[in-house]
């Protein structure tokens, strides 16, 4: 979260004054959630947006929307928050871990190599706001008739060749937890053009789904056993204001990243990581890559006090080698273990994606300084070369 203030407080006060904090009202959407969903769908350019309580919930609803279940495989990148890899097991499916390349996003060639007849979804993650190679991934997805589920949890407002993240795949998700670009502390959303996926996600997000039965238009999926990933009017009031701030936040981030990148590109010690779409990049992060892990470590140690930076290889459960529940194939109960239910053998190991570990260990990620002037951001960059 970059900005929060008086505007959000005023909006929350209006919700309190209305006396109604629940997302549904008399068989329809309550005002703030209904409005936020409409605003978000328009901003992303999709027909349907469903606000939910978290990005993880959004992933689970999206997979349920795609009818993914036991016996199915879902391809996820080896560098993403663990949630991306835990959502498939939550619906009974097996996550297949694929390499990321220098762009820190899914390596299309490795995705294609890992597709089988059981692959039911591919989850490209626009990690750190950085665009995936959506042209290559879309081509592969079409060729193999597998839907793309875009995980744009860290990438609200980004785009690829003019198409907003969340609108490129069959379905997309956002997270609005505290660490994301716009935030209500917790929250998320499912985005899709497909009315059936939307309906299925809606049932998944609210097992009671009273509203679902009363909404006459559109296709009706069977009313299966859902859960509760509902948002509240308070969170939606915050998000309605946050969404209005999004373009301003991205503009600041992009100006600062551009200024820093210009300076850093001249370094002999490191290079800027390959970027699949600099114009659509959210620009919240600026990754630089070194010839060796030692050099990356040395740089990080030298500059960590002066600049906000991190080494992706040291970010715990964002790196697949630290995903114990996946590597150990552990579900909460053996009877619902997706790896057992699949009826075939799956092997994971800490070194199964060597390219990912290599890239992550040689990369240092700089935060783009949202609060600094562009001139000060440039000065900061000069202190690093
Ligand atoms: C944050 C995040 C999620 C999960 O979002 P929550 O709102 O924390 O549940 C999923 N995928 C990625 C890439 C994330 O960064």
mmCIF file of N, CA and C and ligand atoms in Angstrom, residues 54-57 59 80-81 83-84 125 127 151 153-154 173 175-177 180 186-187, ligand 1:
data_model
loop_
_atom_site.group_PDB
_atom_site.id
_atom_site.type_symbol
_atom_site.label_atom_id
_atom_site.label_comp_id
_atom_site.label_asym_id
_atom_site.label_seq_id
_atom_site.Cartn_x
_atom_site.Cartn_y
_atom_site.Cartn_z
ATOM 1 N N UNK A 54 -9.638 -12.169 -0.017
ATOM 2 C CA UNK A 54 -8.174 -12.271 -0.145
ATOM 3 C C UNK A 54 -7.795 -12.695 -1.558
ATOM 4 N N UNK A 55 -6.525 -12.527 -1.881
ATOM 5 C CA UNK A 55 -6.018 -12.996 -3.167
ATOM 6 C C UNK A 55 -6.038 -14.516 -3.233
ATOM 7 N N UNK A 56 -5.717 -15.161 -2.115
ATOM 8 C CA UNK A 56 -5.758 -16.627 -2.068
ATOM 9 C C UNK A 56 -7.179 -17.117 -2.318
ATOM 10 N N UNK A 57 -8.142 -16.476 -1.668
ATOM 11 C CA UNK A 57 -9.551 -16.810 -1.892
ATOM 12 C C UNK A 57 -9.920 -16.617 -3.359
ATOM 13 N N UNK A 59 -7.909 -16.865 -5.941
ATOM 14 C CA UNK A 59 -7.318 -17.969 -6.717
ATOM 15 C C UNK A 59 -8.174 -19.230 -6.610
ATOM 16 N N UNK A 80 6.967 -17.179 -6.749
ATOM 17 C CA UNK A 80 5.696 -16.502 -6.502
ATOM 18 C C UNK A 80 5.399 -16.700 -5.035
ATOM 19 N N UNK A 81 4.469 -15.926 -4.484
ATOM 20 C CA UNK A 81 4.086 -16.210 -3.105
ATOM 21 C C UNK A 81 3.446 -17.600 -3.070
ATOM 22 N N UNK A 83 0.974 -18.925 -1.940
ATOM 23 C CA UNK A 83 -0.476 -19.019 -2.183
ATOM 24 C C UNK A 83 -0.813 -19.526 -3.574
ATOM 25 N N UNK A 84 -0.028 -19.086 -4.573
ATOM 26 C CA UNK A 84 -0.290 -19.497 -5.957
ATOM 27 C C UNK A 84 -0.212 -21.016 -6.065
ATOM 28 N N UNK A 125 2.205 -15.439 -13.183
ATOM 29 C CA UNK A 125 2.182 -14.469 -12.071
ATOM 30 C C UNK A 125 2.968 -13.233 -12.484
ATOM 31 N N UNK A 127 4.808 -11.115 -11.197
ATOM 32 C CA UNK A 127 5.502 -10.971 -9.920
ATOM 33 C C UNK A 127 6.130 -9.585 -9.795
ATOM 34 N N UNK A 151 -2.372 -14.411 -12.273
ATOM 35 C CA UNK A 151 -2.226 -13.982 -10.883
ATOM 36 C C UNK A 151 -1.574 -12.602 -10.899
ATOM 37 N N UNK A 153 -1.814 -10.537 -8.354
ATOM 38 C CA UNK A 153 -1.925 -10.135 -6.942
ATOM 39 C C UNK A 153 -1.035 -8.934 -6.635
ATOM 40 N N UNK A 154 0.160 -8.911 -7.230
ATOM 41 C CA UNK A 154 1.115 -7.836 -6.950
ATOM 42 C C UNK A 154 1.129 -6.794 -8.056
ATOM 43 N N UNK A 173 -6.851 -12.640 -11.222
ATOM 44 C CA UNK A 173 -7.111 -12.293 -9.810
ATOM 45 C C UNK A 173 -6.198 -11.155 -9.369
ATOM 46 N N UNK A 175 -4.852 -9.234 -5.469
ATOM 47 C CA UNK A 175 -4.876 -9.219 -4.007
ATOM 48 C C UNK A 175 -4.828 -7.769 -3.561
ATOM 49 N N UNK A 176 -5.523 -7.475 -2.473
ATOM 50 C CA UNK A 176 -5.461 -6.131 -1.888
ATOM 51 C C UNK A 176 -4.948 -6.208 -0.463
ATOM 52 N N UNK A 177 -4.044 -7.162 -0.177
ATOM 53 C CA UNK A 177 -3.494 -7.203 1.173
ATOM 54 C C UNK A 177 -2.511 -6.047 1.343
ATOM 55 N N UNK A 180 0.322 -4.973 -1.198
ATOM 56 C CA UNK A 180 0.075 -4.807 -2.636
ATOM 57 C C UNK A 180 -0.068 -3.324 -3.005
ATOM 58 N N UNK A 186 -6.649 -6.383 3.835
ATOM 59 C CA UNK A 186 -6.892 -7.690 3.229
ATOM 60 C C UNK A 186 -7.912 -7.481 2.116
ATOM 61 N N UNK A 187 -7.941 -8.386 1.161
ATOM 62 C CA UNK A 187 -8.946 -8.300 0.097
ATOM 63 C C UNK A 187 -8.423 -8.890 -1.186
HETATM 64 C C1 LIG B 1 -0.142 -11.799 -2.095
HETATM 65 C C2 LIG B 1 -0.177 -12.816 -3.135
HETATM 66 C C3 LIG B 1 -1.190 -13.772 -3.212
HETATM 67 C C4 LIG B 1 -2.185 -13.993 -2.126
HETATM 68 O O1 LIG B 1 -2.893 -12.869 -1.748
HETATM 69 P P1 LIG B 1 -3.526 -12.771 -0.268
HETATM 70 O O2 LIG B 1 -4.448 -11.604 -0.401
HETATM 71 O O3 LIG B 1 -2.402 -12.516 0.684
HETATM 72 O O4 LIG B 1 -4.240 -14.023 0.012
HETATM 73 C C5 LIG B 1 -1.230 -14.621 -4.314
HETATM 74 N N1 LIG B 1 -0.301 -14.547 -5.278
HETATM 75 C C6 LIG B 1 0.708 -13.656 -5.233
HETATM 76 C C7 LIG B 1 1.688 -13.595 -6.354
HETATM 77 C C8 LIG B 1 0.812 -12.780 -4.148
HETATM 78 O O5 LIG B 1 1.840 -11.918 -4.106
#
